[in-house]
Every structure is written in structure tokens, then in C-alpha cells.
Amino acid sequence: MTGLGDEPFVRAVKPLVDAMGAEMLPPGEAGKDDIVLSWEGAEVIAVRLPQLADSLDHILAAMERKEGKPLAELDRKEKQEAVRLLEARGAFSVRHGVETVAGALGVSRFTVYNYLNREKAT
């Protein structure tokens, strides 16, 4: 958290910012699209959100860390669950989202669409 101090508020929001794949910076360096967070009346930190495509990569990497193995090594049921979770997080609203997810899971785009359709049919 270089240049951001070690304030309790900064430490408190850091896990959330990291989970989003966002970047923290001093409020004075905030751009018009950044979000400046205040605490007790003072601007403490600015958050720069990632581009959607970068967010998807970040989500996939976090899923792999959580599973402890590459997503391509999941069994079919686990891959279906991963697709369900990714859909809930908006992964397929990102341009080339299906292709990106298919690559990470080691399946075809057709398979991802089948998983999505199966979820809607139940």
C-alpha cells in the first residue's frame, strides 16, 4: 500500500479491492472514473476499477486458487458449477467471455453454452 499509509480504513477495504482486481491509489491521483472513498469526513483512498476483461481473468485466477488446481482439471460437475458461478458474476456479458471461460476450463464454447442452457432448463 505504498503511499497510502497504514490507516485502518485502508487495511479494511484492501481485501475487497484485491478481490475485485482493482487498484488503490492516493485520492489526489484519482481520475474521473475512479471512486474516492472517504472516512470520517476525509478522503482516504481512491479505487481504480479494472476493465471488465481484466476482471474476468482475475475471477478465473481466484477460482483456480480456491480450487487448488487449474480449472481444466475439474470434473464435469465442478465445471458446470464453475460456469453457474461465473454466469452469476456476469462473466458472459464480457466480450469473448464464453471463449475465455472455455479456454480456462479446457472445453469448447459449445460445451460452455450447453452448461449454460442446462442451468436454465432446471
JSON list of C-alpha atoms in Angstrom, two decimals:
[
{"chain": "A", "resi": 1, "resn": "MET", "atom": "CA", "xyz": [0.00, 0.00, 0.00]},
{"chain": "A", "resi": 2, "resn": "THR", "atom": "CA", "xyz": [2.81, 2.31, -0.92]},
{"chain": "A", "resi": 3, "resn": "GLY", "atom": "CA", "xyz": [1.94, 5.97, -0.43]},
{"chain": "A", "resi": 4, "resn": "LEU", "atom": "CA", "xyz": [-1.43, 5.15, 1.10]},
{"chain": "A", "resi": 5, "resn": "GLY", "atom": "CA", "xyz": [-0.39, 4.92, 4.69]},
{"chain": "A", "resi": 6, "resn": "ASP", "atom": "CA", "xyz": [-1.41, 2.18, 7.05]},
{"chain": "A", "resi": 7, "resn": "GLU", "atom": "CA", "xyz": [-4.76, 3.57, 8.11]},
{"chain": "A", "resi": 8, "resn": "PRO", "atom": "CA", "xyz": [-7.29, 1.07, 9.48]},
{"chain": "A", "resi": 9, "resn": "PHE", "atom": "CA", "xyz": [-9.78, 2.02, 6.76]},
{"chain": "A", "resi": 10, "resn": "VAL", "atom": "CA", "xyz": [-7.26, 1.27, 4.01]},
{"chain": "A", "resi": 11, "resn": "ARG", "atom": "CA", "xyz": [-6.41, -2.08, 5.62]},
{"chain": "A", "resi": 12, "resn": "ALA", "atom": "CA", "xyz": [-10.12, -2.85, 5.95]},
{"chain": "A", "resi": 13, "resn": "VAL", "atom": "CA", "xyz": [-11.01, -2.25, 2.29]},
{"chain": "A", "resi": 14, "resn": "LYS", "atom": "CA", "xyz": [-7.85, -3.80, 0.80]},
{"chain": "A", "resi": 15, "resn": "PRO", "atom": "CA", "xyz": [-9.21, -7.40, 0.68]},
{"chain": "A", "resi": 16, "resn": "LEU", "atom": "CA", "xyz": [-12.29, -6.20, -1.19]},
{"chain": "A", "resi": 17, "resn": "VAL", "atom": "CA", "xyz": [-10.25, -4.10, -3.61]},
{"chain": "A", "resi": 18, "resn": "ASP", "atom": "CA", "xyz": [-7.90, -7.04, -4.22]},
{"chain": "A", "resi": 19, "resn": "ALA", "atom": "CA", "xyz": [-10.82, -9.44, -4.78]},
{"chain": "A", "resi": 20, "resn": "MET", "atom": "CA", "xyz": [-12.19, -7.11, -7.47]},
{"chain": "A", "resi": 21, "resn": "GLY", "atom": "CA", "xyz": [-8.80, -6.86, -9.14]},
{"chain": "A", "resi": 22, "resn": "ALA", "atom": "CA", "xyz": [-8.92, -3.13, -8.56]},
{"chain": "A", "resi": 23, "resn": "GLU", "atom": "CA", "xyz": [-6.08, -0.76, -7.68]},
{"chain": "A", "resi": 24, "resn": "MET", "atom": "CA", "xyz": [-5.79, 1.57, -4.71]},
{"chain": "A", "resi": 25, "resn": "LEU", "atom": "CA", "xyz": [-4.19, 4.99, -5.11]},
{"chain": "A", "resi": 26, "resn": "PRO", "atom": "CA", "xyz": [-4.00, 8.29, -3.23]},
{"chain": "A", "resi": 27, "resn": "PRO", "atom": "CA", "xyz": [-7.16, 10.41, -3.63]},
{"chain": "A", "resi": 28, "resn": "GLY", "atom": "CA", "xyz": [-5.17, 13.20, -5.29]},
{"chain": "A", "resi": 29, "resn": "GLU", "atom": "CA", "xyz": [-4.28, 10.85, -8.15]},
{"chain": "A", "resi": 30, "resn": "ALA", "atom": "CA", "xyz": [-7.88, 9.83, -8.83]},
{"chain": "A", "resi": 31, "resn": "GLY", "atom": "CA", "xyz": [-9.19, 10.16, -12.35]},
{"chain": "A", "resi": 32, "resn": "LYS", "atom": "CA", "xyz": [-12.77, 10.96, -13.30]},
{"chain": "A", "resi": 33, "resn": "ASP", "atom": "CA", "xyz": [-13.71, 7.25, -13.44]},
{"chain": "A", "resi": 34, "resn": "ASP", "atom": "CA", "xyz": [-12.08, 6.35, -10.12]},
{"chain": "A", "resi": 35, "resn": "ILE", "atom": "CA", "xyz": [-14.03, 6.03, -6.89]},
{"chain": "A", "resi": 36, "resn": "VAL", "atom": "CA", "xyz": [-12.81, 8.15, -3.99]},
{"chain": "A", "resi": 37, "resn": "LEU", "atom": "CA", "xyz": [-13.63, 6.70, -0.58]},
{"chain": "A", "resi": 38, "resn": "SER", "atom": "CA", "xyz": [-13.99, 8.95, 2.46]},
{"chain": "A", "resi": 39, "resn": "TRP", "atom": "CA", "xyz": [-13.87, 8.08, 6.11]},
{"chain": "A", "resi": 40, "resn": "GLU", "atom": "CA", "xyz": [-14.92, 10.40, 8.92]},
{"chain": "A", "resi": 41, "resn": "GLY", "atom": "CA", "xyz": [-15.15, 13.32, 6.51]},
{"chain": "A", "resi": 42, "resn": "ALA", "atom": "CA", "xyz": [-11.74, 12.93, 4.90]},
{"chain": "A", "resi": 43, "resn": "GLU", "atom": "CA", "xyz": [-10.84, 11.44, 1.51]},
{"chain": "A", "resi": 44, "resn": "VAL", "atom": "CA", "xyz": [-8.70, 8.43, 2.34]},
{"chain": "A", "resi": 45, "resn": "ILE", "atom": "CA", "xyz": [-8.25, 6.36, -0.80]},
{"chain": "A", "resi": 46, "resn": "ALA", "atom": "CA", "xyz": [-9.21, 6.17, -4.45]},
{"chain": "A", "resi": 47, "resn": "VAL", "atom": "CA", "xyz": [-10.12, 2.90, -6.14]},
{"chain": "A", "resi": 48, "resn": "ARG", "atom": "CA", "xyz": [-9.49, 2.31, -9.83]},
{"chain": "A", "resi": 49, "resn": "LEU", "atom": "CA", "xyz": [-11.70, -0.48, -11.08]},
{"chain": "A", "resi": 50, "resn": "PRO", "atom": "CA", "xyz": [-10.28, -2.89, -13.67]},
{"chain": "A", "resi": 51, "resn": "GLN", "atom": "CA", "xyz": [-11.54, -3.21, -17.20]},
{"chain": "A", "resi": 52, "resn": "LEU", "atom": "CA", "xyz": [-14.20, -5.92, -17.49]},
{"chain": "A", "resi": 53, "resn": "ALA", "atom": "CA", "xyz": [-11.95, -8.29, -19.46]},
{"chain": "A", "resi": 54, "resn": "ASP", "atom": "CA", "xyz": [-9.24, -7.95, -16.80]},
{"chain": "A", "resi": 55, "resn": "SER", "atom": "CA", "xyz": [-11.86, -8.67, -14.13]},
{"chain": "A", "resi": 56, "resn": "LEU", "atom": "CA", "xyz": [-12.78, -11.95, -15.80]},
{"chain": "A", "resi": 57, "resn": "ASP", "atom": "CA", "xyz": [-9.13, -13.04, -15.84]},
{"chain": "A", "resi": 58, "resn": "HIS", "atom": "CA", "xyz": [-8.89, -12.07, -12.18]},
{"chain": "A", "resi": 59, "resn": "ILE", "atom": "CA", "xyz": [-12.04, -14.04, -11.31]},
{"chain": "A", "resi": 60, "resn": "LEU", "atom": "CA", "xyz": [-10.75, -17.12, -13.14]},
{"chain": "A", "resi": 61, "resn": "ALA", "atom": "CA", "xyz": [-7.38, -16.90, -11.36]},
{"chain": "A", "resi": 62, "resn": "ALA", "atom": "CA", "xyz": [-9.14, -16.58, -7.99]},
{"chain": "A", "resi": 63, "resn": "MET", "atom": "CA", "xyz": [-11.28, -19.64, -8.78]},
{"chain": "A", "resi": 64, "resn": "GLU", "atom": "CA", "xyz": [-8.13, -21.62, -9.59]},
{"chain": "A", "resi": 65, "resn": "ARG", "atom": "CA", "xyz": [-6.52, -20.54, -6.33]},
{"chain": "A", "resi": 66, "resn": "LYS", "atom": "CA", "xyz": [-9.64, -21.56, -4.42]},
{"chain": "A", "resi": 67, "resn": "GLU", "atom": "CA", "xyz": [-9.79, -24.98, -6.14]},
{"chain": "A", "resi": 68, "resn": "GLY", "atom": "CA", "xyz": [-6.04, -25.50, -5.73]},
{"chain": "A", "resi": 69, "resn": "LYS", "atom": "CA", "xyz": [-5.66, -26.66, -9.32]},
{"chain": "A", "resi": 70, "resn": "PRO", "atom": "CA", "xyz": [-6.22, -25.44, -12.87]},
{"chain": "A", "resi": 71, "resn": "LEU", "atom": "CA", "xyz": [-9.90, -25.17, -13.79]},
{"chain": "A", "resi": 72, "resn": "ALA", "atom": "CA", "xyz": [-9.27, -27.51, -16.72]},
{"chain": "A", "resi": 73, "resn": "GLU", "atom": "CA", "xyz": [-8.61, -30.29, -14.18]},
{"chain": "A", "resi": 74, "resn": "LEU", "atom": "CA", "xyz": [-12.08, -30.01, -12.61]},
{"chain": "A", "resi": 75, "resn": "ASP", "atom": "CA", "xyz": [-14.53, -32.82, -13.27]},
{"chain": "A", "resi": 76, "resn": "ARG", "atom": "CA", "xyz": [-17.64, -32.20, -15.38]},
{"chain": "A", "resi": 77, "resn": "LYS", "atom": "CA", "xyz": [-19.91, -31.43, -12.42]},
{"chain": "A", "resi": 78, "resn": "GLU", "atom": "CA", "xyz": [-17.36, -29.00, -10.97]},
{"chain": "A", "resi": 79, "resn": "LYS", "atom": "CA", "xyz": [-17.03, -27.28, -14.36]},
{"chain": "A", "resi": 80, "resn": "GLN", "atom": "CA", "xyz": [-20.81, -26.92, -14.56]},
{"chain": "A", "resi": 81, "resn": "GLU", "atom": "CA", "xyz": [-20.80, -25.33, -11.10]},
{"chain": "A", "resi": 82, "resn": "ALA", "atom": "CA", "xyz": [-17.97, -23.01, -12.15]},
{"chain": "A", "resi": 83, "resn": "VAL", "atom": "CA", "xyz": [-19.98, -21.89, -15.20]},
{"chain": "A", "resi": 84, "resn": "ARG", "atom": "CA", "xyz": [-23.00, -21.26, -12.96]},
{"chain": "A", "resi": 85, "resn": "LEU", "atom": "CA", "xyz": [-20.91, -19.12, -10.61]},
{"chain": "A", "resi": 86, "resn": "LEU", "atom": "CA", "xyz": [-19.30, -17.26, -13.48]},
{"chain": "A", "resi": 87, "resn": "GLU", "atom": "CA", "xyz": [-22.69, -16.53, -15.03]},
{"chain": "A", "resi": 88, "resn": "ALA", "atom": "CA", "xyz": [-23.90, -15.15, -11.70]},
{"chain": "A", "resi": 89, "resn": "ARG", "atom": "CA", "xyz": [-20.87, -12.84, -11.65]},
{"chain": "A", "resi": 90, "resn": "GLY", "atom": "CA", "xyz": [-21.53, -11.56, -15.16]},
{"chain": "A", "resi": 91, "resn": "ALA", "atom": "CA", "xyz": [-18.66, -13.35, -16.88]},
{"chain": "A", "resi": 92, "resn": "PHE", "atom": "CA", "xyz": [-20.63, -13.90, -20.04]},
{"chain": "A", "resi": 93, "resn": "SER", "atom": "CA", "xyz": [-21.53, -10.25, -20.50]},
{"chain": "A", "resi": 94, "resn": "VAL", "atom": "CA", "xyz": [-17.86, -9.54, -21.24]},
{"chain": "A", "resi": 95, "resn": "ARG", "atom": "CA", "xyz": [-16.82, -9.63, -24.87]},
{"chain": "A", "resi": 96, "resn": "HIS", "atom": "CA", "xyz": [-15.29, -13.05, -25.61]},
{"chain": "A", "resi": 97, "resn": "GLY", "atom": "CA", "xyz": [-16.37, -14.21, -22.14]},
{"chain": "A", "resi": 98, "resn": "VAL", "atom": "CA", "xyz": [-17.53, -17.61, -23.36]},
{"chain": "A", "resi": 99, "resn": "GLU", "atom": "CA", "xyz": [-14.28, -18.16, -25.25]},
{"chain": "A", "resi": 100, "resn": "THR", "atom": "CA", "xyz": [-12.19, -17.08, -22.26]},
{"chain": "A", "resi": 101, "resn": "VAL", "atom": "CA", "xyz": [-14.08, -19.35, -19.87]},
{"chain": "A", "resi": 102, "resn": "ALA", "atom": "CA", "xyz": [-13.99, -22.27, -22.31]},
{"chain": "A", "resi": 103, "resn": "GLY", "atom": "CA", "xyz": [-10.22, -21.90, -22.60]},
{"chain": "A", "resi": 104, "resn": "ALA", "atom": "CA", "xyz": [-9.78, -21.82, -18.84]},
{"chain": "A", "resi": 105, "resn": "LEU", "atom": "CA", "xyz": [-11.99, -24.89, -18.37]},
{"chain": "A", "resi": 106, "resn": "GLY", "atom": "CA", "xyz": [-10.37, -26.78, -21.24]},
{"chain": "A", "resi": 107, "resn": "VAL", "atom": "CA", "xyz": [-13.70, -27.27, -23.02]},
{"chain": "A", "resi": 108, "resn": "SER", "atom": "CA", "xyz": [-15.28, -25.99, -26.21]},
{"chain": "A", "resi": 109, "resn": "ARG", "atom": "CA", "xyz": [-17.52, -22.94, -26.47]},
{"chain": "A", "resi": 110, "resn": "PHE", "atom": "CA", "xyz": [-20.31, -25.36, -27.36]},
{"chain": "A", "resi": 111, "resn": "THR", "atom": "CA", "xyz": [-19.81, -27.15, -24.01]},
{"chain": "A", "resi": 112, "resn": "VAL", "atom": "CA", "xyz": [-20.00, -23.85, -22.10]},
{"chain": "A", "resi": 113, "resn": "TYR", "atom": "CA", "xyz": [-23.24, -23.00, -23.92]},
{"chain": "A", "resi": 114, "resn": "ASN", "atom": "CA", "xyz": [-24.57, -26.47, -23.05]},
{"chain": "A", "resi": 115, "resn": "TYR", "atom": "CA", "xyz": [-23.74, -25.88, -19.37]},
{"chain": "A", "resi": 116, "resn": "LEU", "atom": "CA", "xyz": [-25.50, -22.51, -19.51]},
{"chain": "A", "resi": 117, "resn": "ASN", "atom": "CA", "xyz": [-28.57, -23.96, -21.22]},
{"chain": "A", "resi": 118, "resn": "ARG", "atom": "CA", "xyz": [-28.70, -26.88, -18.78]},
{"chain": "A", "resi": 119, "resn": "GLU", "atom": "CA", "xyz": [-28.79, -24.44, -15.89]},
{"chain": "A", "resi": 120, "resn": "LYS", "atom": "CA", "xyz": [-31.68, -22.53, -17.46]},
{"chain": "A", "resi": 121, "resn": "ALA", "atom": "CA", "xyz": [-33.63, -25.75, -18.11]},
{"chain": "A", "resi": 122, "resn": "THR", "atom": "CA", "xyz": [-33.63, -26.81, -14.44]}
]
